[in-house]
Short mmCIF file of C-alpha atoms in Angstrom, two decimals:
data_model
loop_
_atom_site.label_atom_id
_atom_site.label_comp_id
_atom_site.label_asym_id
_atom_site.label_seq_id
_atom_site.Cartn_x
_atom_site.Cartn_y
_atom_site.Cartn_z
CA MET A 1 -18.41 -2.33 10.13
CA GLU A 2 -19.79 1.05 11.23
CA ARG A 3 -17.67 4.02 10.99
CA TYR A 4 -17.77 6.91 13.51
CA ALA A 5 -14.63 8.87 12.91
CA GLU A 6 -14.53 11.63 10.39
CA PRO A 7 -14.92 10.36 6.76
CA GLY A 8 -11.54 9.95 5.24
CA THR A 9 -9.79 9.74 8.53
CA VAL A 10 -8.20 6.60 7.36
CA GLU A 11 -8.62 4.31 4.27
CA TRP A 12 -9.72 0.70 5.12
CA VAL A 13 -9.09 -2.09 2.86
CA GLU A 14 -11.16 -5.23 2.97
CA SER A 15 -10.97 -8.69 1.27
CA GLY A 16 -13.80 -11.01 0.07
CA GLY A 17 -12.67 -13.59 2.74
CA GLY A 18 -9.07 -14.44 2.05
CA PRO A 19 -5.84 -12.75 2.98
CA LEU A 20 -4.76 -9.23 1.94
CA VAL A 21 -1.44 -8.63 0.23
CA ALA A 22 0.72 -5.63 -0.19
CA VAL A 23 2.65 -6.00 -3.40
CA PRO A 24 5.45 -3.61 -4.60
CA GLU A 25 4.08 -1.41 -7.49
CA THR A 26 7.12 -2.54 -9.42
CA VAL A 27 5.93 -6.12 -9.55
CA LEU A 28 2.11 -5.77 -9.65
CA PRO A 29 1.82 -7.29 -13.07
CA PHE A 30 3.32 -10.42 -11.73
CA TRP A 31 0.89 -11.00 -9.06
CA THR A 32 -1.64 -13.33 -10.60
CA GLY A 33 -4.18 -13.61 -7.68
CA ALA A 34 -6.52 -16.58 -7.97
CA ASP A 35 -6.16 -16.71 -11.69
CA GLY A 36 -2.65 -18.34 -11.90
CA GLU A 37 -1.93 -20.69 -14.82
CA GLU A 38 0.26 -23.02 -12.57
CA THR A 39 -1.14 -25.61 -10.24
CA GLU A 40 -0.83 -23.31 -7.41
CA SER A 41 -2.01 -19.70 -7.86
CA ASP A 42 -0.47 -16.69 -5.93
CA TYR A 43 -3.81 -16.70 -3.91
CA ASP A 44 -3.18 -20.29 -2.92
CA ARG A 45 0.34 -19.39 -1.85
CA ALA A 46 -0.94 -16.42 0.18
CA CYS A 47 -3.63 -18.66 1.74
CA GLU A 48 -0.81 -21.08 2.95
CA VAL A 49 1.10 -18.31 4.94
CA ASP A 50 0.91 -19.53 8.58
CA GLY A 51 0.67 -16.74 11.11
CA LEU A 52 0.05 -12.87 11.15
CA VAL A 53 2.47 -12.10 8.28
CA GLY A 54 4.56 -13.80 5.70
CA LEU A 55 6.55 -12.84 2.53
CA LEU A 56 6.17 -14.42 -0.88
CA PRO A 57 8.42 -13.92 -3.92
CA VAL A 58 6.88 -11.90 -6.72
CA GLY A 59 9.01 -11.16 -9.71
CA ASP A 60 12.44 -9.77 -8.40
CA ALA A 61 10.73 -8.53 -5.01
CA ALA A 62 8.45 -9.87 -2.28
CA ALA A 63 4.91 -9.36 -1.38
CA LEU A 64 3.68 -8.97 2.27
CA VAL A 65 0.88 -11.28 3.21
CA LEU A 66 -1.31 -10.47 5.95
CA GLY A 67 -2.62 -13.77 7.20
CA ASP A 68 -4.50 -15.21 10.02
CA GLU A 69 -7.98 -13.68 9.22
CA PRO A 70 -9.64 -11.34 6.80
CA ALA A 71 -9.80 -8.19 8.64
CA ALA A 72 -10.33 -4.63 7.40
CA THR A 73 -6.97 -3.09 7.46
CA ALA A 74 -5.60 0.50 7.39
CA PHE A 75 -2.07 2.03 7.10
CA LEU A 76 -1.24 4.71 9.68
CA PRO A 77 2.04 6.31 8.34
CA GLU A 78 2.54 8.43 11.52
CA HIS A 79 3.04 5.12 13.30
CA SER A 80 4.43 3.13 10.33
CA VAL A 81 1.96 0.42 11.24
CA LEU A 82 -0.89 -1.53 9.49
CA VAL A 83 -3.80 -1.73 11.84
CA ARG A 84 -6.11 -4.73 11.33
CA TRP A 85 -9.63 -4.24 12.92
CA ILE A 86 -10.51 -7.73 14.41
CA ALA A 87 -13.20 -6.39 16.97
CA GLY A 88 -14.34 -3.06 18.24
CA HIS A 89 -17.42 -0.93 18.17
CA ALA A 90 -16.18 2.44 16.75
CA GLU A 91 -13.50 3.34 14.52
CA GLU A 92 -12.50 6.52 16.46
CA ASP A 93 -12.06 4.39 19.61
CA LEU A 94 -9.93 1.86 17.77
CA LEU A 95 -7.64 4.47 16.14
CA ALA A 96 -7.39 6.19 19.57
CA SER A 97 -6.17 2.92 21.22
CA VAL A 98 -3.39 2.43 18.82
CA PRO A 99 -0.57 4.39 20.60
CA ALA A 100 -1.21 2.28 23.84
CA ALA A 101 -1.43 -0.77 21.87
CA LEU A 102 1.91 -0.08 20.13
CA ALA A 103 3.40 0.48 23.57
CA THR A 104 2.04 -2.83 25.23
CA ALA A 105 2.40 -5.11 22.10
CA GLN A 106 4.06 -8.42 22.55
CA TRP A 107 5.76 -8.72 19.15
CA GLN A 108 6.31 -11.90 17.23
CA GLN A 109 9.67 -12.46 15.69
CA GLU A 110 10.97 -9.79 13.31
CA THR A 111 11.27 -10.36 9.73
CA ARG A 112 13.16 -8.23 6.96
CA TRP A 113 11.51 -6.96 3.91
CA LYS A 114 13.24 -5.18 1.03
CA VAL A 115 10.89 -2.87 -0.61
CA PRO A 116 11.70 -1.24 -4.04
CA GLY A 117 9.12 1.52 -3.40
CA PRO A 118 5.47 2.22 -2.91
CA VAL A 119 3.17 -0.87 -2.37
CA VAL A 120 -0.45 -1.55 -3.04
CA LEU A 121 -2.51 -3.31 -0.50
CA PHE A 122 -5.47 -5.34 -1.76
CA ASP A 123 -7.34 -8.67 -1.67
CA ALA A 124 -4.81 -11.48 -2.71
CA ALA A 125 -7.46 -13.12 -4.82
CA TRP A 126 -7.15 -10.32 -7.44
CA PRO A 127 -4.40 -10.12 -10.09
CA GLY A 128 -2.13 -7.14 -9.50
CA THR A 129 -3.18 -5.67 -12.85
CA HIS A 130 -6.58 -5.24 -11.56
CA ALA A 131 -5.80 -3.97 -7.94
CA ALA A 132 -6.66 -0.25 -8.71
CA GLY A 133 -10.08 -1.34 -9.79
CA THR A 134 -10.78 -3.04 -6.38
CA ASP A 135 -10.70 -2.13 -2.67
CA HIS A 136 -7.06 -1.12 -2.30
CA ALA A 137 -4.83 1.33 -0.81
CA ARG A 138 -1.32 2.65 -1.92
CA LEU A 139 1.31 2.83 0.76
CA ALA A 140 4.07 5.32 -0.19
CA LEU A 141 6.84 3.37 1.29
CA ALA A 142 10.48 4.71 0.51
CA PRO A 143 12.72 2.10 -1.16
CA GLY A 144 14.90 0.17 1.20
CA PRO A 145 15.00 -2.54 3.90
CA TYR A 146 12.22 -2.60 6.49
CA SER A 147 11.75 -4.55 9.71
CA LEU A 148 8.49 -6.27 10.04
CA ARG A 149 6.93 -7.35 13.27
CA ALA A 150 3.28 -8.20 14.22
CA ALA A 151 1.26 -8.46 17.39
CA GLN A 152 -2.40 -9.30 18.45
CA VAL A 153 -3.40 -6.64 20.85
CA SER A 154 -6.57 -6.24 22.99
CA PRO A 155 -6.30 -2.48 24.18
CA GLY A 156 -9.72 -2.60 25.54
CA PRO A 157 -12.29 -5.16 26.85
CA GLU A 158 -14.15 -5.21 23.50
CA THR A 159 -11.33 -4.04 21.16
CA TRP A 160 -8.98 -6.44 19.41
CA LEU A 161 -6.58 -5.70 16.56
CA VAL A 162 -3.44 -6.82 14.97
CA LEU A 163 -0.66 -4.46 14.50
CA VAL A 164 2.01 -4.89 11.75
CA GLU A 165 4.84 -2.48 12.25
CA LEU A 166 6.93 -1.44 9.20
CA ARG A 167 10.06 0.24 10.46
CA PRO A 168 12.58 1.35 7.91
CA LEU A 169 16.11 0.35 8.59
CA SER A 170 19.00 2.72 7.95
#
């Protein structure tokens, strides 16, 4: 993936081929990744999520699984949205298309996610205790309930992305 925007504009997180997961920091030690001792690892459970997003129980919280395909993902706090880069030539163009994509998105069914505080976005195959040593991003979410909704959007002829909106509920 080529980058044309200013370095540090956004922080992209990529996986080794499987889903990405956003796990609350309070329960990171409980995410076992592909190393689980049980018959089905947390990574296996994440791979079974059908659709663009899903929630999996982890400790006394839930992790957000970004399903469908392994796409570079960035959090844009000004829009409260995760942007998944499916196709596009330039980062700058893709990021510039986000406001129009948000306005025209046909959202899937809304899901509620109770967040105990900041979450860490990383490759679902890694154990949570190793997330900081991998390709990851910390999302400084305030504690509380969030409305999640996702959409596949094509804001241009050669640009495709998935949007995952995280709206705090009052």
